[in-house]
């Protein structure tokens, strides 16, 4: 399995010639849907879902997401399928399990929206905008490291609770170079503490997971 980090909250995962993309939002400039077989979308915020990208995508594209997102994708040509916490399905050659229901609380005046996390092949867990603890082994965690709803202490406690063998930064597009340097140091410290490969993958670079 090959995982490529794109801008902010988007990742592309490839296996056996199939391509799955998670959260291709408006903060992601690269043509991440080129050649994609399936898309997973955690929640409805624009930095995680770009409706214009999906409208321009192949009608053969499979899109899996929560009900809140699906309601806004009625004009998308791809096949949109709703999933909820506890569901399991297969798409693009990946076995996917769904964990979580709600986005982290962001602002006292804003309603909390639906948010689902996805576990791929019992290997990679992407929680979306929530610190969902799936209650199963997570070899590789895509950990949010920067958001209006997130504190450093919460991110660190999340890593220590899930205790993945590997964790890679996501949701980091709001940082400048100074902020990214801080993220690198925080993750390095947790990697040393937990004895794991915990770091930030630069945009456009990939890792191979065995």
PDB file of C-alpha atoms in Angstrom:
ATOM      1  CA  UNK A   1       0.000   0.000   0.000  1.00  0.00           C
ATOM      2  CA  UNK A   2       1.396   3.385  -1.035  1.00  0.00           C
ATOM      3  CA  UNK A   3       0.191   6.547   0.718  1.00  0.00           C
ATOM      4  CA  UNK A   4       0.798  10.010  -0.741  1.00  0.00           C
ATOM      5  CA  UNK A   5       0.253  13.230   1.217  1.00  0.00           C
ATOM      6  CA  UNK A   6      -1.399  16.135  -0.577  1.00  0.00           C
ATOM      7  CA  UNK A   7      -2.249  19.650   0.540  1.00  0.00           C
ATOM      8  CA  UNK A   8      -3.896  20.048   3.936  1.00  0.00           C
ATOM      9  CA  UNK A   9      -6.241  17.113   4.589  1.00  0.00           C
ATOM     10  CA  UNK A  10      -6.078  15.046   1.409  1.00  0.00           C
ATOM     11  CA  UNK A  11      -4.301  11.725   0.962  1.00  0.00           C
ATOM     12  CA  UNK A  12      -4.173   9.297  -1.937  1.00  0.00           C
ATOM     13  CA  UNK A  13      -3.752   5.575  -1.289  1.00  0.00           C
ATOM     14  CA  UNK A  14      -2.766   3.073  -3.994  1.00  0.00           C
ATOM     15  CA  UNK A  15      -2.741  -0.729  -3.968  1.00  0.00           C
ATOM     16  CA  UNK A  16      -2.652  -3.331  -6.742  1.00  0.00           C
ATOM     17  CA  UNK A  17      -3.258  -0.700  -9.423  1.00  0.00           C
ATOM     18  CA  UNK A  18      -6.292   0.792  -7.666  1.00  0.00           C
ATOM     19  CA  UNK A  19      -6.497   4.341  -6.310  1.00  0.00           C
ATOM     20  CA  UNK A  20      -8.512   5.613  -3.356  1.00  0.00           C
ATOM     21  CA  UNK A  21      -8.573   9.291  -2.346  1.00  0.00           C
ATOM     22  CA  UNK A  22      -9.602  10.623   1.066  1.00  0.00           C
ATOM     23  CA  UNK A  23     -10.983  14.150   1.569  1.00  0.00           C
ATOM     24  CA  UNK A  24     -10.143  15.971  -1.682  1.00  0.00           C
ATOM     25  CA  UNK A  25     -11.087  19.465  -0.492  1.00  0.00           C
ATOM     26  CA  UNK A  26     -10.744  22.993  -1.787  1.00  0.00           C
ATOM     27  CA  UNK A  27      -7.359  23.481  -0.089  1.00  0.00           C
ATOM     28  CA  UNK A  28      -5.898  20.787  -2.359  1.00  0.00           C
ATOM     29  CA  UNK A  29      -4.700  22.109  -5.715  1.00  0.00           C
ATOM     30  CA  UNK A  30      -3.263  18.939  -7.248  1.00  0.00           C
ATOM     31  CA  UNK A  31      -5.387  16.824  -9.671  1.00  0.00           C
ATOM     32  CA  UNK A  32      -5.804  14.154  -6.992  1.00  0.00           C
ATOM     33  CA  UNK A  33      -8.851  12.533  -8.625  1.00  0.00           C
ATOM     34  CA  UNK A  34      -7.035  11.672 -11.861  1.00  0.00           C
ATOM     35  CA  UNK A  35      -7.220   7.900 -12.162  1.00  0.00           C
ATOM     36  CA  UNK A  36      -9.093   7.531  -8.872  1.00  0.00           C
ATOM     37  CA  UNK A  37     -11.419   4.563  -8.436  1.00  0.00           C
ATOM     38  CA  UNK A  38     -13.002   5.644  -5.149  1.00  0.00           C
ATOM     39  CA  UNK A  39     -13.261   8.616  -2.805  1.00  0.00           C
ATOM     40  CA  UNK A  40     -13.925   8.660   0.936  1.00  0.00           C
ATOM     41  CA  UNK A  41     -15.213  11.910   2.464  1.00  0.00           C
ATOM     42  CA  UNK A  42     -15.306  12.365   6.235  1.00  0.00           C
ATOM     43  CA  UNK A  43     -17.508  15.470   6.495  1.00  0.00           C
ATOM     44  CA  UNK A  44     -19.033  18.428   4.709  1.00  0.00           C
ATOM     45  CA  UNK A  45     -16.525  21.245   5.314  1.00  0.00           C
ATOM     46  CA  UNK A  46     -15.000  22.643   2.136  1.00  0.00           C
ATOM     47  CA  UNK A  47     -11.415  21.866   3.117  1.00  0.00           C
ATOM     48  CA  UNK A  48     -12.417  18.186   2.974  1.00  0.00           C
ATOM     49  CA  UNK A  49     -14.818  18.070   0.028  1.00  0.00           C
ATOM     50  CA  UNK A  50     -14.660  20.058  -3.207  1.00  0.00           C
ATOM     51  CA  UNK A  51     -17.970  19.548  -5.011  1.00  0.00           C
ATOM     52  CA  UNK A  52     -16.607  21.074  -8.223  1.00  0.00           C
ATOM     53  CA  UNK A  53     -13.826  18.459  -8.334  1.00  0.00           C
ATOM     54  CA  UNK A  54     -16.362  15.670  -7.878  1.00  0.00           C
ATOM     55  CA  UNK A  55     -18.677  17.067 -10.561  1.00  0.00           C
ATOM     56  CA  UNK A  56     -15.798  16.963 -13.033  1.00  0.00           C
ATOM     57  CA  UNK A  57     -14.765  13.423 -12.107  1.00  0.00           C
ATOM     58  CA  UNK A  58     -15.602  10.182 -13.882  1.00  0.00           C
ATOM     59  CA  UNK A  59     -19.157   8.852 -13.479  1.00  0.00           C
ATOM     60  CA  UNK A  60     -17.547   5.520 -12.574  1.00  0.00           C
ATOM     61  CA  UNK A  61     -16.084   7.034  -9.406  1.00  0.00           C
ATOM     62  CA  UNK A  62     -17.423   5.507  -6.171  1.00  0.00           C
ATOM     63  CA  UNK A  63     -17.981   8.051  -3.395  1.00  0.00           C
ATOM     64  CA  UNK A  64     -18.512   6.916   0.199  1.00  0.00           C
ATOM     65  CA  UNK A  65     -19.488   9.429   2.854  1.00  0.00           C
ATOM     66  CA  UNK A  66     -21.904  10.391   5.613  1.00  0.00           C
ATOM     67  CA  UNK A  67     -25.480  11.507   5.032  1.00  0.00           C
ATOM     68  CA  UNK A  68     -24.659  15.184   5.591  1.00  0.00           C
ATOM     69  CA  UNK A  69     -22.159  15.222   2.730  1.00  0.00           C
ATOM     70  CA  UNK A  70     -24.265  13.066   0.407  1.00  0.00           C
ATOM     71  CA  UNK A  71     -27.111  15.589   0.615  1.00  0.00           C
ATOM     72  CA  UNK A  72     -24.881  18.128  -1.146  1.00  0.00           C
ATOM     73  CA  UNK A  73     -23.686  15.800  -3.901  1.00  0.00           C
ATOM     74  CA  UNK A  74     -26.936  15.315  -5.825  1.00  0.00           C
ATOM     75  CA  UNK A  75     -25.424  16.762  -9.035  1.00  0.00           C
ATOM     76  CA  UNK A  76     -22.242  14.674  -8.878  1.00  0.00           C
ATOM     77  CA  UNK A  77     -22.119  11.999 -11.615  1.00  0.00           C
ATOM     78  CA  UNK A  78     -20.307   9.415  -9.509  1.00  0.00           C
ATOM     79  CA  UNK A  79     -22.074   6.812  -7.403  1.00  0.00           C
ATOM     80  CA  UNK A  80     -22.629   8.320  -3.939  1.00  0.00           C
ATOM     81  CA  UNK A  81     -23.146   5.872  -1.069  1.00  0.00           C
ATOM     82  CA  UNK A  82     -23.964   6.739   2.546  1.00  0.00           C
ATOM     83  CA  UNK A  83     -22.155   5.038   5.423  1.00  0.00           C
ATOM     84  CA  UNK A  84     -22.415   5.287   9.210  1.00  0.00           C
ATOM     85  CA  UNK A  85     -20.489   4.271  12.305  1.00  0.00           C
ATOM     86  CA  UNK A  86     -20.157   0.495  12.427  1.00  0.00           C
ATOM     87  CA  UNK A  87     -20.482  -0.053   8.679  1.00  0.00           C
ATOM     88  CA  UNK A  88     -18.012  -2.027   6.603  1.00  0.00           C
ATOM     89  CA  UNK A  89     -17.622  -2.160   2.829  1.00  0.00           C
ATOM     90  CA  UNK A  90     -15.180  -2.829   0.012  1.00  0.00           C
ATOM     91  CA  UNK A  91     -14.180  -0.340  -2.646  1.00  0.00           C
ATOM     92  CA  UNK A  92     -11.257  -0.109  -5.091  1.00  0.00           C
ATOM     93  CA  UNK A  93      -9.831  -3.287  -3.619  1.00  0.00           C
ATOM     94  CA  UNK A  94      -9.754  -1.909  -0.061  1.00  0.00           C
ATOM     95  CA  UNK A  95     -11.674  -3.211   2.945  1.00  0.00           C
ATOM     96  CA  UNK A  96     -13.044  -0.209   4.814  1.00  0.00           C
ATOM     97  CA  UNK A  97     -14.542   0.090   8.302  1.00  0.00           C
ATOM     98  CA  UNK A  98     -16.358   3.198   9.528  1.00  0.00           C
ATOM     99  CA  UNK A  99     -15.845   4.737  12.969  1.00  0.00           C
ATOM    100  CA  UNK A 100     -17.253   7.895  14.523  1.00  0.00           C
ATOM    101  CA  UNK A 101     -20.300  10.101  14.075  1.00  0.00           C
ATOM    102  CA  UNK A 102     -19.544  13.752  14.836  1.00  0.00           C
ATOM    103  CA  UNK A 103     -17.054  16.499  14.079  1.00  0.00           C
ATOM    104  CA  UNK A 104     -15.133  17.943  17.025  1.00  0.00           C
ATOM    105  CA  UNK A 105     -16.813  21.001  18.536  1.00  0.00           C
ATOM    106  CA  UNK A 106     -15.428  24.013  16.698  1.00  0.00           C
ATOM    107  CA  UNK A 107     -17.272  27.169  17.833  1.00  0.00           C
ATOM    108  CA  UNK A 108     -20.021  27.845  20.396  1.00  0.00           C
ATOM    109  CA  UNK A 109     -22.302  29.329  17.725  1.00  0.00           C
ATOM    110  CA  UNK A 110     -21.875  26.558  15.135  1.00  0.00           C
ATOM    111  CA  UNK A 111     -23.760  23.286  14.969  1.00  0.00           C
ATOM    112  CA  UNK A 112     -21.696  20.117  15.120  1.00  0.00           C
ATOM    113  CA  UNK A 113     -21.788  18.330  11.759  1.00  0.00           C
ATOM    114  CA  UNK A 114     -21.533  14.645  10.975  1.00  0.00           C
ATOM    115  CA  UNK A 115     -18.047  13.180  10.657  1.00  0.00           C
ATOM    116  CA  UNK A 116     -17.032   9.600   9.911  1.00  0.00           C
ATOM    117  CA  UNK A 117     -13.553   8.105  10.094  1.00  0.00           C
ATOM    118  CA  UNK A 118     -12.267   5.335   7.829  1.00  0.00           C
ATOM    119  CA  UNK A 119      -9.998   2.359   8.588  1.00  0.00           C
ATOM    120  CA  UNK A 120      -8.442   0.886   5.430  1.00  0.00           C
ATOM    121  CA  UNK A 121      -7.441  -2.792   5.370  1.00  0.00           C
ATOM    122  CA  UNK A 122      -7.059  -2.745   9.179  1.00  0.00           C
ATOM    123  CA  UNK A 123      -3.937  -0.669   8.532  1.00  0.00           C
ATOM    124  CA  UNK A 124      -4.605   3.069   8.012  1.00  0.00           C
ATOM    125  CA  UNK A 125      -7.082   5.073  10.099  1.00  0.00           C
ATOM    126  CA  UNK A 126      -8.181   8.534   8.987  1.00  0.00           C
ATOM    127  CA  UNK A 127     -10.429  10.137  11.653  1.00  0.00           C
ATOM    128  CA  UNK A 128     -11.418  13.288   9.764  1.00  0.00           C
ATOM    129  CA  UNK A 129     -12.010  16.301  12.025  1.00  0.00           C
ATOM    130  CA  UNK A 130     -12.405  14.335  15.224  1.00  0.00           C
ATOM    131  CA  UNK A 131     -10.200  12.508  17.673  1.00  0.00           C
ATOM    132  CA  UNK A 132     -12.105   9.252  17.327  1.00  0.00           C
ATOM    133  CA  UNK A 133     -10.589   6.292  19.143  1.00  0.00           C
ATOM    134  CA  UNK A 134     -11.770   3.281  17.114  1.00  0.00           C
ATOM    135  CA  UNK A 135     -11.124   0.738  19.842  1.00  0.00           C
ATOM    136  CA  UNK A 136      -9.152  -1.553  17.543  1.00  0.00           C
ATOM    137  CA  UNK A 137      -5.470  -1.782  16.680  1.00  0.00           C
ATOM    138  CA  UNK A 138      -4.369   1.077  14.421  1.00  0.00           C
ATOM    139  CA  UNK A 139      -0.983   0.371  12.807  1.00  0.00           C
ATOM    140  CA  UNK A 140      -0.977   3.694  10.915  1.00  0.00           C
ATOM    141  CA  UNK A 141      -2.797   6.810  12.108  1.00  0.00           C
ATOM    142  CA  UNK A 142      -3.312   9.963  10.047  1.00  0.00           C
ATOM    143  CA  UNK A 143      -3.313  12.426  12.913  1.00  0.00           C
ATOM    144  CA  UNK A 144      -4.757  15.966  12.662  1.00  0.00           C
ATOM    145  CA  UNK A 145      -2.100  18.432  13.797  1.00  0.00           C
ATOM    146  CA  UNK A 146      -3.612  21.876  13.184  1.00  0.00           C
ATOM    147  CA  UNK A 147      -7.201  23.131  13.360  1.00  0.00           C
ATOM    148  CA  UNK A 148      -9.383  25.743  15.113  1.00  0.00           C
ATOM    149  CA  UNK A 149     -10.893  22.883  17.111  1.00  0.00           C
ATOM    150  CA  UNK A 150      -7.604  21.276  18.153  1.00  0.00           C
ATOM    151  CA  UNK A 151      -5.123  21.879  20.971  1.00  0.00           C
ATOM    152  CA  UNK A 152      -1.583  20.514  20.996  1.00  0.00           C
ATOM    153  CA  UNK A 153      -2.343  18.703  24.254  1.00  0.00           C
ATOM    154  CA  UNK A 154      -5.333  16.962  22.654  1.00  0.00           C
ATOM    155  CA  UNK A 155      -3.281  15.813  19.671  1.00  0.00           C
ATOM    156  CA  UNK A 156      -0.581  14.412  21.943  1.00  0.00           C
ATOM    157  CA  UNK A 157      -3.108  12.640  24.171  1.00  0.00           C
ATOM    158  CA  UNK A 158      -4.768  11.181  21.057  1.00  0.00           C
ATOM    159  CA  UNK A 159      -1.474   9.692  19.877  1.00  0.00           C
ATOM    160  CA  UNK A 160      -0.783   8.267  23.329  1.00  0.00           C
ATOM    161  CA  UNK A 161      -4.278   6.756  23.523  1.00  0.00           C
ATOM    162  CA  UNK A 162      -4.302   5.141  20.060  1.00  0.00           C
ATOM    163  CA  UNK A 163      -0.579   4.232  20.246  1.00  0.00           C
ATOM    164  CA  UNK A 164      -0.035   3.583  16.522  1.00  0.00           C
ATOM    165  CA  UNK A 165       3.176   2.077  15.199  1.00  0.00           C
ATOM    166  CA  UNK A 166       3.195   4.882  12.622  1.00  0.00           C
ATOM    167  CA  UNK A 167       1.478   8.267  12.528  1.00  0.00           C
ATOM    168  CA  UNK A 168       1.625  10.905   9.832  1.00  0.00           C
ATOM    169  CA  UNK A 169       0.421  14.499  10.016  1.00  0.00           C
ATOM    170  CA  UNK A 170      -2.756  15.597   8.298  1.00  0.00           C
ATOM    171  CA  UNK A 171      -4.905  18.734   8.506  1.00  0.00           C
ATOM    172  CA  UNK A 172      -1.764  20.864   8.514  1.00  0.00           C
ATOM    173  CA  UNK A 173      -2.468  23.310   5.674  1.00  0.00           C
ATOM    174  CA  UNK A 174      -3.130  26.232   8.021  1.00  0.00           C
ATOM    175  CA  UNK A 175       0.506  26.396   9.139  1.00  0.00           C
ATOM    176  CA  UNK A 176       3.299  28.515   7.690  1.00  0.00           C
ATOM    177  CA  UNK A 177       6.856  27.177   7.681  1.00  0.00           C
ATOM    178  CA  UNK A 178       7.356  28.159  11.312  1.00  0.00           C
ATOM    179  CA  UNK A 179       4.257  26.235  12.324  1.00  0.00           C
ATOM    180  CA  UNK A 180       5.247  23.190  10.301  1.00  0.00           C
ATOM    181  CA  UNK A 181       8.600  23.230  12.073  1.00  0.00           C
ATOM    182  CA  UNK A 182       6.765  23.077  15.388  1.00  0.00           C
ATOM    183  CA  UNK A 183       4.652  20.158  14.124  1.00  0.00           C
ATOM    184  CA  UNK A 184       7.827  18.331  13.125  1.00  0.00           C
ATOM    185  CA  UNK A 185       9.309  18.757  16.600  1.00  0.00           C
ATOM    186  CA  UNK A 186       6.091  17.718  18.408  1.00  0.00           C
ATOM    187  CA  UNK A 187       5.759  14.580  16.299  1.00  0.00           C
ATOM    188  CA  UNK A 188       9.433  13.708  16.642  1.00  0.00           C
ATOM    189  CA  UNK A 189       9.109  13.927  20.436  1.00  0.00           C
ATOM    190  CA  UNK A 190       6.077  11.627  20.436  1.00  0.00           C
ATOM    191  CA  UNK A 191       7.835   9.210  18.107  1.00  0.00           C
ATOM    192  CA  UNK A 192      10.699   8.939  20.584  1.00  0.00           C
ATOM    193  CA  UNK A 193       8.290   8.487  23.492  1.00  0.00           C
ATOM    194  CA  UNK A 194       6.135   5.856  21.795  1.00  0.00           C
ATOM    195  CA  UNK A 195       8.917   4.146  19.866  1.00  0.00           C
ATOM    196  CA  UNK A 196       7.138   4.628  16.530  1.00  0.00           C
ATOM    197  CA  UNK A 197       7.523   6.287  13.152  1.00  0.00           C
ATOM    198  CA  UNK A 198       5.670   9.526  13.864  1.00  0.00           C
ATOM    199  CA  UNK A 199       6.301  12.430  11.513  1.00  0.00           C
ATOM    200  CA  UNK A 200       5.039  14.755   8.793  1.00  0.00           C
ATOM    201  CA  UNK A 201       5.208  13.661   5.164  1.00  0.00           C
ATOM    202  CA  UNK A 202       5.920  16.677   2.921  1.00  0.00           C
ATOM    203  CA  UNK A 203       3.225  17.449   0.353  1.00  0.00           C
ATOM    204  CA  UNK A 204       3.637  15.304  -2.751  1.00  0.00           C
ATOM    205  CA  UNK A 205       5.809  12.694  -1.072  1.00  0.00           C
ATOM    206  CA  UNK A 206       4.833   9.100  -0.342  1.00  0.00           C
ATOM    207  CA  UNK A 207       5.407   6.250   2.077  1.00  0.00           C
ATOM    208  CA  UNK A 208       5.010   2.531   1.427  1.00  0.00           C
ATOM    209  CA  UNK A 209       3.236   0.517   4.098  1.00  0.00           C
ATOM    210  CA  UNK A 210       3.939  -3.202   4.215  1.00  0.00           C
TER     211      UNK A 210
END
